[in-house]
Coordinates of C-alpha atoms and ligand atoms in Angstrom, one line a residue:
M2 CA 36.3 -48.0 33.6
L3 CA 34.7 -44.7 32.6
E4 CA 32.0 -44.1 30.2
V5 CA 29.9 -41.0 29.4
R6 CA 26.8 -41.5 27.3
R7 CA 25.1 -38.8 25.3
L8 CA 26.0 -36.0 27.7
T9 CA 24.4 -32.6 27.1
K10 CA 25.0 -29.5 29.2
R11 CA 23.7 -26.0 28.6
F12 CA 24.5 -22.8 30.5
G13 CA 21.7 -20.5 29.6
H14 CA 21.8 -20.2 25.8
V15 CA 25.3 -21.7 25.5
V16 CA 25.4 -25.3 24.7
A17 CA 28.7 -26.3 26.4
V18 CA 28.5 -30.1 25.6
E19 CA 26.2 -31.8 23.1
D20 CA 25.4 -35.5 22.7
F21 CA 28.8 -36.4 23.9
T22 CA 29.7 -40.1 24.2
L23 CA 33.1 -41.6 25.1
A24 CA 34.5 -44.7 26.8
V25 CA 37.8 -45.0 28.6
P26 CA 38.9 -48.6 29.3
E27 CA 40.9 -49.5 32.4
G28 CA 44.5 -48.3 32.3
E29 CA 44.1 -46.0 29.4
V30 CA 45.2 -42.3 29.4
L31 CA 42.7 -40.5 27.2
A32 CA 43.4 -36.8 26.3
L33 CA 40.4 -34.6 25.6
L34 CA 41.7 -32.0 23.2
G35 CA 40.1 -29.0 21.6
P36 CA 40.2 -25.2 21.4
S37 CA 39.3 -22.9 24.3
G38 CA 35.6 -23.0 25.1
C39 CA 34.8 -26.3 23.3
G40 CA 33.5 -27.9 26.4
K41 CA 36.4 -30.0 27.7
T42 CA 36.4 -28.8 31.3
T43 CA 32.6 -29.2 31.4
V44 CA 32.9 -32.9 30.5
L45 CA 35.5 -33.3 33.2
R46 CA 33.4 -31.5 35.8
I47 CA 30.4 -33.7 35.0
V48 CA 32.5 -36.8 35.4
A49 CA 33.8 -35.5 38.7
G50 CA 30.3 -34.8 39.9
L51 CA 30.9 -31.0 40.1
E52 CA 28.3 -30.3 37.5
R53 CA 25.0 -32.0 36.6
P54 CA 24.4 -32.9 33.0
D55 CA 21.0 -31.8 31.5
A56 CA 21.0 -35.2 29.7
G57 CA 23.1 -38.3 29.5
R58 CA 24.8 -40.7 32.0
V59 CA 28.1 -41.1 33.7
I60 CA 29.1 -44.8 34.2
L61 CA 32.1 -45.6 36.5
A62 CA 33.3 -49.2 36.7
G63 CA 30.1 -50.4 35.2
R64 CA 27.8 -48.6 37.6
D65 CA 25.6 -45.6 36.9
A66 CA 27.2 -42.8 38.9
T67 CA 25.3 -39.8 37.4
D68 CA 23.6 -39.0 40.7
W69 CA 26.4 -39.8 43.0
P70 CA 28.1 -37.0 45.0
P71 CA 31.7 -36.2 44.0
E72 CA 33.3 -37.9 47.1
K73 CA 31.6 -41.3 46.3
R74 CA 32.9 -41.5 42.8
G75 CA 36.4 -42.5 43.5
V76 CA 37.9 -40.0 41.1
G77 CA 41.1 -37.9 41.7
L78 CA 41.4 -34.4 40.5
V79 CA 44.4 -32.3 39.4
F80 CA 43.9 -28.8 38.2
Q81 CA 46.0 -26.2 36.5
S82 CA 46.3 -24.2 39.7
Y83 CA 47.7 -26.6 42.3
A84 CA 45.2 -25.7 45.0
L85 CA 47.5 -26.7 47.8
F86 CA 46.8 -25.5 51.3
P87 CA 49.5 -22.9 51.8
H88 CA 49.6 -23.2 55.7
L89 CA 50.0 -27.0 55.6
S90 CA 53.2 -28.9 55.0
V91 CA 53.8 -31.0 51.9
G92 CA 53.1 -34.1 53.9
A93 CA 49.9 -32.7 55.4
N94 CA 48.7 -31.7 52.0
V95 CA 49.1 -35.2 50.7
A96 CA 47.6 -36.6 53.9
Y97 CA 44.5 -34.5 53.2
G98 CA 43.9 -36.8 50.3
L99 CA 43.7 -39.7 52.9
R100 CA 41.3 -38.0 55.3
F101 CA 38.7 -40.7 54.8
R102 CA 41.2 -43.5 55.2
R103 CA 42.2 -45.6 58.1
G104 CA 45.6 -47.3 58.6
D105 CA 49.1 -46.2 58.2
R106 CA 48.7 -42.7 56.7
K107 CA 52.3 -41.6 57.4
G108 CA 53.7 -44.6 55.5
R109 CA 51.3 -44.0 52.6
V110 CA 52.3 -40.3 52.5
R111 CA 56.0 -41.2 52.3
E112 CA 55.3 -43.8 49.6
L113 CA 53.4 -41.2 47.5
L114 CA 56.0 -38.5 47.9
A115 CA 58.7 -41.0 46.8
L116 CA 56.5 -41.9 43.8
V117 CA 56.5 -38.3 42.6
G118 CA 60.2 -37.8 43.4
L119 CA 59.7 -35.6 46.5
A120 CA 60.8 -38.0 49.2
R121 CA 62.8 -35.4 51.2
Y122 CA 60.2 -32.6 51.0
E123 CA 57.6 -33.8 53.5
R124 CA 58.1 -30.9 55.9
R125 CA 58.3 -28.0 53.5
K126 CA 55.5 -25.6 52.9
P127 CA 54.1 -25.1 49.3
H128 CA 55.8 -21.7 48.9
Q129 CA 59.2 -23.3 49.4
L130 CA 58.7 -25.4 46.3
S131 CA 59.1 -24.7 42.6
A132 CA 56.0 -24.7 40.4
G133 CA 56.8 -28.2 39.1
Q134 CA 57.2 -29.5 42.6
Q135 CA 53.9 -28.0 43.7
Q136 CA 52.2 -29.7 40.9
R137 CA 53.8 -33.0 41.9
V138 CA 52.4 -32.6 45.4
A139 CA 49.0 -32.0 43.9
L140 CA 49.3 -35.2 41.9
A141 CA 50.4 -37.1 45.0
R142 CA 47.4 -35.8 46.9
A143 CA 45.0 -36.8 44.1
L144 CA 46.6 -40.3 43.9
A145 CA 46.5 -40.8 47.7
P146 CA 43.1 -42.4 48.0
E147 CA 43.8 -44.7 45.1
P148 CA 41.2 -43.3 42.8
R149 CA 39.6 -45.5 40.1
V150 CA 40.0 -42.6 37.6
L151 CA 42.3 -39.6 37.6
L152 CA 41.0 -36.4 36.0
L153 CA 43.5 -33.8 35.0
D154 CA 42.6 -30.4 33.7
E155 CA 45.5 -28.6 32.0
P156 CA 47.8 -29.7 34.8
L157 CA 51.0 -28.4 33.1
S158 CA 49.8 -25.2 31.5
A159 CA 51.0 -22.9 34.3
L160 CA 54.6 -24.2 33.9
D161 CA 57.3 -22.9 31.6
A162 CA 58.0 -24.8 28.3
A163 CA 61.0 -26.8 29.4
L164 CA 59.5 -27.9 32.7
R165 CA 56.3 -28.8 30.9
K166 CA 58.1 -31.2 28.6
D167 CA 60.0 -32.9 31.5
L168 CA 56.9 -33.2 33.7
R169 CA 54.9 -34.5 30.7
A170 CA 57.3 -37.4 30.3
E171 CA 57.4 -38.1 34.0
L172 CA 53.6 -38.0 34.2
R173 CA 53.3 -40.4 31.3
A174 CA 55.7 -42.8 32.9
L175 CA 54.0 -42.6 36.3
L176 CA 50.5 -43.1 34.9
G177 CA 51.8 -46.1 32.9
K178 CA 53.5 -47.6 36.0
L179 CA 50.4 -47.3 38.1
G180 CA 48.1 -48.6 35.3
M181 CA 46.0 -45.5 36.0
T182 CA 42.8 -44.8 34.0
A183 CA 43.0 -41.1 33.3
L184 CA 41.1 -38.3 31.5
Y185 CA 43.5 -35.5 30.6
V186 CA 42.1 -32.2 29.4
T187 CA 44.4 -30.0 27.3
H188 CA 44.3 -27.5 24.4
D189 CA 47.9 -28.3 23.6
Q190 CA 48.1 -30.7 20.6
E191 CA 51.7 -31.7 21.2
E192 CA 51.0 -32.5 24.8
A193 CA 47.9 -34.7 23.9
L194 CA 49.9 -36.6 21.2
A195 CA 52.9 -37.2 23.4
L196 CA 51.0 -38.2 26.6
A197 CA 47.9 -40.1 25.7
D198 CA 47.1 -43.6 24.5
R199 CA 44.1 -42.1 22.6
V200 CA 43.1 -38.6 21.9
A201 CA 39.5 -37.3 21.6
V202 CA 39.2 -34.1 19.7
M203 CA 36.2 -31.8 20.7
R204 CA 34.8 -29.0 18.8
E205 CA 31.9 -26.8 19.9
G206 CA 30.7 -29.3 22.5
R207 CA 30.8 -32.3 20.2
L208 CA 33.2 -35.1 19.6
E209 CA 35.0 -34.9 16.2
Q210 CA 37.2 -38.0 16.4
V211 CA 38.8 -40.3 18.9
A212 CA 41.8 -42.4 17.9
P213 CA 45.4 -43.2 18.9
P214 CA 47.8 -40.2 18.3
E215 CA 49.4 -41.6 15.2
E216 CA 46.1 -42.4 13.5
L217 CA 44.6 -39.0 14.4
Y218 CA 47.6 -37.2 12.9
S219 CA 47.9 -39.3 9.7
R220 CA 44.2 -40.2 9.2
P221 CA 42.1 -37.3 10.4
K222 CA 38.4 -37.8 9.6
T223 CA 37.5 -34.1 9.4
P224 CA 39.2 -30.9 8.0
F225 CA 39.0 -29.5 11.6
V226 CA 41.0 -32.4 13.1
A227 CA 43.5 -32.3 10.2
S228 CA 44.3 -28.6 10.7
F229 CA 44.0 -28.6 14.5
L230 CA 46.7 -31.3 14.9
G231 CA 49.4 -29.6 12.9
R232 CA 50.1 -28.2 9.5
A233 CA 47.9 -29.6 6.8
N234 CA 47.4 -29.2 3.1
L235 CA 43.7 -29.5 2.3
W236 CA 42.9 -29.1 -1.4
P237 CA 39.3 -29.2 -2.5
G238 CA 38.6 -31.7 -5.2
R239 CA 36.3 -34.4 -6.5
V240 CA 36.7 -38.2 -6.7
V241 CA 36.7 -39.1 -10.3
S242 CA 37.4 -42.8 -10.0
V243 CA 38.2 -45.4 -7.4
D244 CA 40.3 -48.5 -7.8
G245 CA 40.4 -50.8 -4.8
D246 CA 42.0 -48.9 -1.9
R247 CA 42.9 -46.0 -4.1
A248 CA 40.9 -42.9 -5.2
F249 CA 41.8 -40.5 -7.9
V250 CA 41.0 -36.9 -7.0
E251 CA 40.6 -34.2 -9.5
V252 CA 42.3 -31.0 -8.2
A253 CA 43.1 -28.0 -10.4
G254 CA 42.7 -30.1 -13.5
E255 CA 45.1 -32.9 -12.3
R256 CA 44.2 -36.4 -11.3
I257 CA 46.0 -37.1 -8.0
P258 CA 46.0 -40.6 -6.5
A259 CA 45.1 -40.9 -2.8
E260 CA 44.2 -43.5 -0.2
R261 CA 40.5 -44.0 -0.7
G262 CA 39.3 -44.0 2.9
E263 CA 35.5 -43.9 3.0
C264 CA 34.9 -41.9 -0.2
R265 CA 33.1 -42.9 -3.4
E266 CA 33.2 -41.8 -7.0
G267 CA 31.7 -38.4 -7.4
D268 CA 32.2 -37.3 -3.7
E269 CA 33.4 -33.8 -3.0
V270 CA 36.5 -34.2 -0.8
F271 CA 39.6 -32.6 0.4
L272 CA 42.9 -34.1 -0.7
F273 CA 44.8 -34.1 2.6
F274 CA 48.6 -34.4 3.1
R275 CA 51.1 -33.2 5.7
P276 CA 53.9 -30.9 4.6
E277 CA 56.5 -33.6 5.4
W278 CA 54.8 -36.1 3.1
V279 CA 55.6 -34.0 0.0
E280 CA 58.6 -35.1 -2.0
V281 CA 60.7 -32.2 -3.2
G282 CA 63.1 -32.2 -6.1
E283 CA 61.4 -34.5 -8.6
G284 CA 57.8 -35.1 -9.7
L285 CA 55.2 -34.1 -12.1
F286 CA 54.1 -30.9 -10.5
T287 CA 55.8 -27.5 -10.1
A288 CA 55.2 -25.1 -7.1
E289 CA 55.9 -21.4 -7.0
V290 CA 57.8 -20.7 -3.8
E291 CA 56.5 -17.7 -1.9
S292 CA 58.4 -17.7 1.4
A293 CA 60.8 -20.0 3.3
E294 CA 61.3 -20.3 7.0
Y295 CA 64.6 -21.8 8.3
L296 CA 63.9 -24.2 11.2
G297 CA 67.4 -25.4 12.0
D298 CA 67.4 -28.8 10.5
R299 CA 64.9 -28.1 7.7
W300 CA 63.1 -25.4 5.7
E301 CA 59.4 -24.9 5.8
L302 CA 58.1 -23.4 2.5
R303 CA 54.9 -21.7 1.7
A304 CA 54.2 -22.1 -2.0
R305 CA 51.5 -22.2 -4.6
F306 CA 50.4 -24.9 -7.0
C307 CA 48.1 -23.4 -9.5
D308 CA 45.9 -21.3 -7.2
L309 CA 46.2 -23.7 -4.2
P310 CA 48.3 -22.9 -1.1
L311 CA 51.0 -25.5 -0.4
V312 CA 53.1 -26.0 2.7
L313 CA 56.0 -28.3 2.5
I314 CA 59.2 -29.3 4.3
T315 CA 62.6 -29.7 2.7
G316 CA 66.1 -30.3 3.8
Q317 CA 67.6 -28.2 0.9
D318 CA 68.1 -24.5 0.8
P319 CA 65.3 -23.4 -1.4
R320 CA 66.4 -19.8 -1.9
S321 CA 68.2 -20.4 -5.2
S322 CA 65.0 -21.1 -7.2
G323 CA 61.5 -19.6 -7.3
T324 CA 60.0 -22.9 -8.6
L325 CA 60.3 -26.4 -7.2
P326 CA 59.3 -29.7 -8.7
F327 CA 57.4 -31.9 -6.3
A328 CA 55.4 -35.1 -5.9
I329 CA 52.7 -36.2 -3.4
P330 CA 53.3 -39.9 -2.9
T331 CA 51.0 -40.1 0.1
A332 CA 47.7 -38.3 0.3
R333 CA 44.3 -39.2 1.8
T334 CA 40.7 -38.1 1.3
I335 CA 38.6 -36.2 3.8
H336 CA 34.9 -35.6 3.1
Q337 CA 34.0 -31.9 2.7
Q338 CA 31.3 -31.1 5.3
Ligands
LIG414 P1 39.2 -23.8 28.1 O1 40.2 -24.6 27.4 O2 39.2 -22.3 27.8 O3 39.1 -24.1 29.6 P2 37.0 -25.6 27.7 O4 37.0 -26.3 26.4 O5 37.4 -26.3 28.9 O6 37.7 -24.2 27.5 P3 34.5 -25.2 29.0 O7 35.1 -24.5 30.2 O8 33.9 -26.5 29.2 O9 35.4 -25.1 27.8 O10 33.3 -24.2 28.5 C1 32.4 -24.5 27.4 C2 31.4 -23.4 27.2 O11 30.5 -23.3 28.3 C3 32.1 -22.0 27.1 O12 31.4 -21.3 26.1 C4 31.9 -21.4 28.4 O13 31.9 -20.0 28.4 C5 30.6 -22.0 28.9 N1 30.6 -22.2 30.4 C6 31.3 -23.0 31.1 N2 31.0 -23.0 32.4 C7 30.0 -22.1 32.5 C8 29.3 -21.6 33.6 N3 29.5 -22.0 34.9 N4 28.4 -20.7 33.4 C9 28.1 -20.2 32.1 N5 28.8 -20.7 31.0 C10 29.8 -21.6 31.2

């Protein structure tokens, strides 16, 4: 439904987006995730037709839309600031999204307001609504003309944490129900993992990896993706042998088995594992505990194994001992870059 091919965009000396290629099939919600300034918004603005790329193409429903004006592209936009017209009622704000439409606009406005849970708010003014309600109106307005693709730029980031979570779940359900194709820009890892069918991680204008949330979290392809998506242990080592799907990585004088991935014998890699994958209480290795943080249902420990930093999660109170036996039953390799 949406494809961008080899996009590049510079602002003076700043390369905002570089050789960026991505395809979003019909009905998929794809999150574009990355740190501030990595080029997410620029990609979205190019897709919307608000910015011209220096190179590359934008394809919408199989047609080259690179030179089309924004209003011809059939995309809906939702921004962080709701950008509602303050002097217009809720109903009139939504009807604005239908200004190029004929037919029963009133009926369609009611249908849209019901869809976002604001059926009784048609006559209110934006300032009489909560922040979450205002964002729902903005969503209804963007959905009004039945866009082919919905583009959302940090739509929840102005809301407080609890409301954000609620609206996130609502939004996911709504987009699923409508079978909407959506590109969702965010710098919030949890939001991207919770909301999207696939997540594309960007770094310095380039695509690092695109994959479904579970795969991205458990099988990151680069050290950046591994540590951007949550806590990660990344120990530098070398592959000393491979055996089918397994690789043995030499780290601090130990040979530690890992899922082989794409590595070969002799490769310099990181041994990658999440804190919750570590088994505490038995095993070959011993960690020196440096600090412990109580998180309600578990402890997060910072420790050392030889000279390597180790983060691990345990359900037991670790304060009684300075050392802990542990094992790493699951680990993967990531190429050092
Ligand atoms: P954030 O999460 O902070 O919004 P982002 O990942 O969306 O960041 P962009 O807004 O796409 O990043 O910006 C990418 C880079 O391009 C940044 O270095 C930014 O300063 C620069 N940039 C973006 N728009 C312009 C512009 N109109 N003029 C000059 N530089 C720009």
